[in-house]
Short mmCIF file of C-alpha atoms in Angstrom, two decimals:
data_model
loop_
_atom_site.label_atom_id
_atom_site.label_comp_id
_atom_site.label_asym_id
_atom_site.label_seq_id
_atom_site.Cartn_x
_atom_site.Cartn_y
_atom_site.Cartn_z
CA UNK A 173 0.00 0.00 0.00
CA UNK A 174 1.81 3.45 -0.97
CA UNK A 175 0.64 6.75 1.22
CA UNK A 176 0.28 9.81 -1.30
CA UNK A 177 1.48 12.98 1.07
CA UNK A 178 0.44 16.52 -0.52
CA UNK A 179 3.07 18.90 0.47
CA UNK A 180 2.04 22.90 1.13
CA UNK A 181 4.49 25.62 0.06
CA UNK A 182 6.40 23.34 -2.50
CA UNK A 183 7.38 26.15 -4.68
CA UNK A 184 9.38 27.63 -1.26
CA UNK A 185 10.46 24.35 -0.45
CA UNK A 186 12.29 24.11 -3.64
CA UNK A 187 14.33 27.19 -3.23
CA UNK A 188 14.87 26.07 -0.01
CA UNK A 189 16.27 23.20 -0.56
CA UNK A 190 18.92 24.88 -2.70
CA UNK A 191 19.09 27.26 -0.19
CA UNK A 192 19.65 24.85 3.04
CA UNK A 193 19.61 21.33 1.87
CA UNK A 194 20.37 19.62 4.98
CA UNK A 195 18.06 21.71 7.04
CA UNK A 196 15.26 20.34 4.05
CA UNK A 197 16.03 16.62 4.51
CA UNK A 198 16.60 16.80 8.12
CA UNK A 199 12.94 18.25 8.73
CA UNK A 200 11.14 15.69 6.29
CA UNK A 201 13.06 13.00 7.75
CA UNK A 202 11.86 14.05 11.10
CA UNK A 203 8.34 14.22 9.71
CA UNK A 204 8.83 10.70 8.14
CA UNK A 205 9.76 8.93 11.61
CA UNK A 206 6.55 11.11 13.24
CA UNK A 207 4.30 10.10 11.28
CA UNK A 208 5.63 6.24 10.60
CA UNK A 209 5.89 6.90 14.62
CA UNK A 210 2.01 7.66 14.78
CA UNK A 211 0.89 4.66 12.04
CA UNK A 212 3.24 2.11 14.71
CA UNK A 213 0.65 3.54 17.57
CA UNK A 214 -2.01 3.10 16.18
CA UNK A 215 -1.71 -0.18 14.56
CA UNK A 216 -0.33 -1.65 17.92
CA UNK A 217 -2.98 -0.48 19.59
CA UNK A 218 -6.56 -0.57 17.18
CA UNK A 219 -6.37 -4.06 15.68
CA UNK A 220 -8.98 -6.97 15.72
CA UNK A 221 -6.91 -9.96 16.97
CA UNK A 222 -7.24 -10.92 20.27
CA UNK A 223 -3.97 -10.37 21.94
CA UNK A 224 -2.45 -12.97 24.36
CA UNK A 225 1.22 -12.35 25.22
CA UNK A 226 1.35 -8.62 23.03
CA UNK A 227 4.20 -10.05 21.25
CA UNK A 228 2.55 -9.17 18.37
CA UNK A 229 2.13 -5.64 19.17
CA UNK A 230 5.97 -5.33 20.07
CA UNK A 231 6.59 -7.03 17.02
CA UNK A 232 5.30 -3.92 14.66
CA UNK A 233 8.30 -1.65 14.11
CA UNK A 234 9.34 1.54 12.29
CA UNK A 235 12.08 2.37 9.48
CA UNK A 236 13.61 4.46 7.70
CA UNK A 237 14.59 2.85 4.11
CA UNK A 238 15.60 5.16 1.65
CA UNK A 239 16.81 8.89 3.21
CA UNK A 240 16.59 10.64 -0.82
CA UNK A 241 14.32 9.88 -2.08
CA UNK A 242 12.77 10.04 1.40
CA UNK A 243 10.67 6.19 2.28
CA UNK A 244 9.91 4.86 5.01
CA UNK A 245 7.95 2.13 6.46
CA UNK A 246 5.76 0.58 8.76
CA UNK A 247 5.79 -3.77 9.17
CA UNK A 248 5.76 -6.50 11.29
CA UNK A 249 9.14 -8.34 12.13
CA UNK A 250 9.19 -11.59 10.94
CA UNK A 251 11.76 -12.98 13.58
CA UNK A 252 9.76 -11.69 16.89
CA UNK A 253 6.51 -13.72 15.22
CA UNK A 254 8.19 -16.84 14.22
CA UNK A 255 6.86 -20.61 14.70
CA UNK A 256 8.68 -23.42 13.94
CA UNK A 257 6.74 -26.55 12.56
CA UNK A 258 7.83 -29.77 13.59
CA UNK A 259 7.14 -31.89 10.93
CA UNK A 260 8.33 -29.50 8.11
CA UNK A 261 10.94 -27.94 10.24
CA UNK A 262 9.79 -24.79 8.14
CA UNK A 263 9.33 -21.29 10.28
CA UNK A 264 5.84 -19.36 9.86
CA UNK A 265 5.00 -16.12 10.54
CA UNK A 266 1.60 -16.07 12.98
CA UNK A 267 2.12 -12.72 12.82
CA UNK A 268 1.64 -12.35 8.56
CA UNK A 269 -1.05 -14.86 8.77
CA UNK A 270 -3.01 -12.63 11.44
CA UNK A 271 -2.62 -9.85 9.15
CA UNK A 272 -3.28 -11.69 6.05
CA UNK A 273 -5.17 -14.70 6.61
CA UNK A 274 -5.01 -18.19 6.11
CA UNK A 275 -6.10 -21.18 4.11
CA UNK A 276 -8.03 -23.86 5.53
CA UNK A 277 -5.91 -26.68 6.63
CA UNK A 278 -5.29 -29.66 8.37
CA UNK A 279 -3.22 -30.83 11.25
CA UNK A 280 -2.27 -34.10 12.36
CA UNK A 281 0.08 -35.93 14.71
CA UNK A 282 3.65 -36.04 13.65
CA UNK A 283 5.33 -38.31 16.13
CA UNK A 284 2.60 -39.91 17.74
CA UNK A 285 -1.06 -41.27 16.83
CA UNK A 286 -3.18 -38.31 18.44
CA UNK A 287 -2.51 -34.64 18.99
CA UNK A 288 -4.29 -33.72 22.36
CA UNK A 289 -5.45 -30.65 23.85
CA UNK A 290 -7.11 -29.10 26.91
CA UNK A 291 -10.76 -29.46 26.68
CA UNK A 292 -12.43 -26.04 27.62
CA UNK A 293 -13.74 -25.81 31.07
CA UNK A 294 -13.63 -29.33 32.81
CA UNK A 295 -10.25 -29.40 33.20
CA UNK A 296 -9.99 -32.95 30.58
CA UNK A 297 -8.08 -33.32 27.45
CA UNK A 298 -9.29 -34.19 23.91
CA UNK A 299 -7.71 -36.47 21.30
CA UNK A 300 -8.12 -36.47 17.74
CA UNK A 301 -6.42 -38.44 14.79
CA UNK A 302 -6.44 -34.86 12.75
CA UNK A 303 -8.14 -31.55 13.32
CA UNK A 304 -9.63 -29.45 10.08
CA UNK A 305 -8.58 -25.63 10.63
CA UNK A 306 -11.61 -22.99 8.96
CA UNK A 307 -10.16 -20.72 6.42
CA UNK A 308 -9.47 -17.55 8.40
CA UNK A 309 -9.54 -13.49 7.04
CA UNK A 310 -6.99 -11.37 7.35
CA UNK A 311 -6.78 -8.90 9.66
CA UNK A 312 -5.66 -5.70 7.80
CA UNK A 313 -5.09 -3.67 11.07
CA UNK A 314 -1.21 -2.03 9.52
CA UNK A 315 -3.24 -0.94 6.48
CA UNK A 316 -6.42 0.12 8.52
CA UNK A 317 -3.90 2.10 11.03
CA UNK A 318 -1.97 4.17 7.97
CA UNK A 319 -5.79 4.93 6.28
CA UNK A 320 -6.85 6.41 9.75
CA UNK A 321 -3.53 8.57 9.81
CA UNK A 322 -3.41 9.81 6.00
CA UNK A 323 -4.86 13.19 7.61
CA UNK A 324 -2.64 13.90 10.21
CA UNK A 325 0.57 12.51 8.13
CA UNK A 326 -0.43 15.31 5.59
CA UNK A 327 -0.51 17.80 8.82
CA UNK A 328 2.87 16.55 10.09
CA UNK A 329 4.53 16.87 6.87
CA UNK A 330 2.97 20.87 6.32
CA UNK A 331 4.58 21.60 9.92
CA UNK A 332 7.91 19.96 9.29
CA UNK A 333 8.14 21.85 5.88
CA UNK A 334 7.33 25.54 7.23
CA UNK A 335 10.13 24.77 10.16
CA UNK A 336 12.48 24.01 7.47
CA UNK A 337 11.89 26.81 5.74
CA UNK A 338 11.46 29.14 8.73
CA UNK A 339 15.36 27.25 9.05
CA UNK A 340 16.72 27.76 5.88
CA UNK A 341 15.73 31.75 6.01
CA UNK A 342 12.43 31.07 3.39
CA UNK A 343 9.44 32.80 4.07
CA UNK A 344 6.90 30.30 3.58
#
């Protein structure tokens, strides 16, 4: 998903940037990590999962990728949201799948003939030779968190852009 940010003043900004360039790219990198900043908040905190250990929520991070052009980013680490499989020995990313979705599927015993589980309530455990998982949707709540913020990022950006030209001498 790409964020479109309208920038105020970019006329002034241009001469600016001639004018101070470092005071230019310092300011919209500072807006960058705001509002990436405010899109992490949100998303860790407005979601639809239901949260156990909030590993999950620790697990969405912030970046920085490209300084000019200026692109940043807002994603889930894959290595604080890993699960190993034990047949496949494969890792999987709960987190990815929360936000994406799954596939029905099935799971069955590796080692031995039943898996087994805590029965809800009594206190008892269930057995069963194989256990059919529902297709599940996606959870979208990154792209849901940057939609609610498009407003304010455009607001963050404006303010950033008339300090760096109140810094590079530019009346804006």
């Amino acid at each position: 998903m790409k964020l479109t940010i309208e920038l105020k003043h970019l006329k002034e900004l241009c001469g600016a940037l001639q004018k101070a360039p470092q005071a230019v790219k310092k300011n919209l990198k500072l807006a960058m990590l705001v509002s990436l900043r405010n899109i992490q908040k949100r998303a860790r905190s407005e979601h639809e999962f239901k949260s156990r250990s909030g590993t999950l929520e620790r697990s969405i991070e912030k970046e920085i990728i490209s300084d000019w052009p200026l692109k940043g980013r807002v994603l889930i680490d894959p290595k604080d949201v890993t699960v190993r499989a034990m047949r496949t020995k494969k890792d999987y990313n709960y987190g990815a799948c929360l936000h994406e979705g799954t596939k029905a599927y099935t799971i069955e015993p590796f080692e031995k003939r039943a898996l087994r589980f805590p029965a809800a309530g009594n206190g008892g455990m269930i057995f069963a030779k194989k256990v059919r998982r529902k297709a599940k949707k996606g959870d979208k709540f990154l792209y849901k968190a940057a939609n609610k913020e498009r407003d304010n990022i455009n607001v963050v950006f404006n303010r950033y852009v008339l300090r760096a030209l109140k810094e590079a001498g530019v009346n804006g």
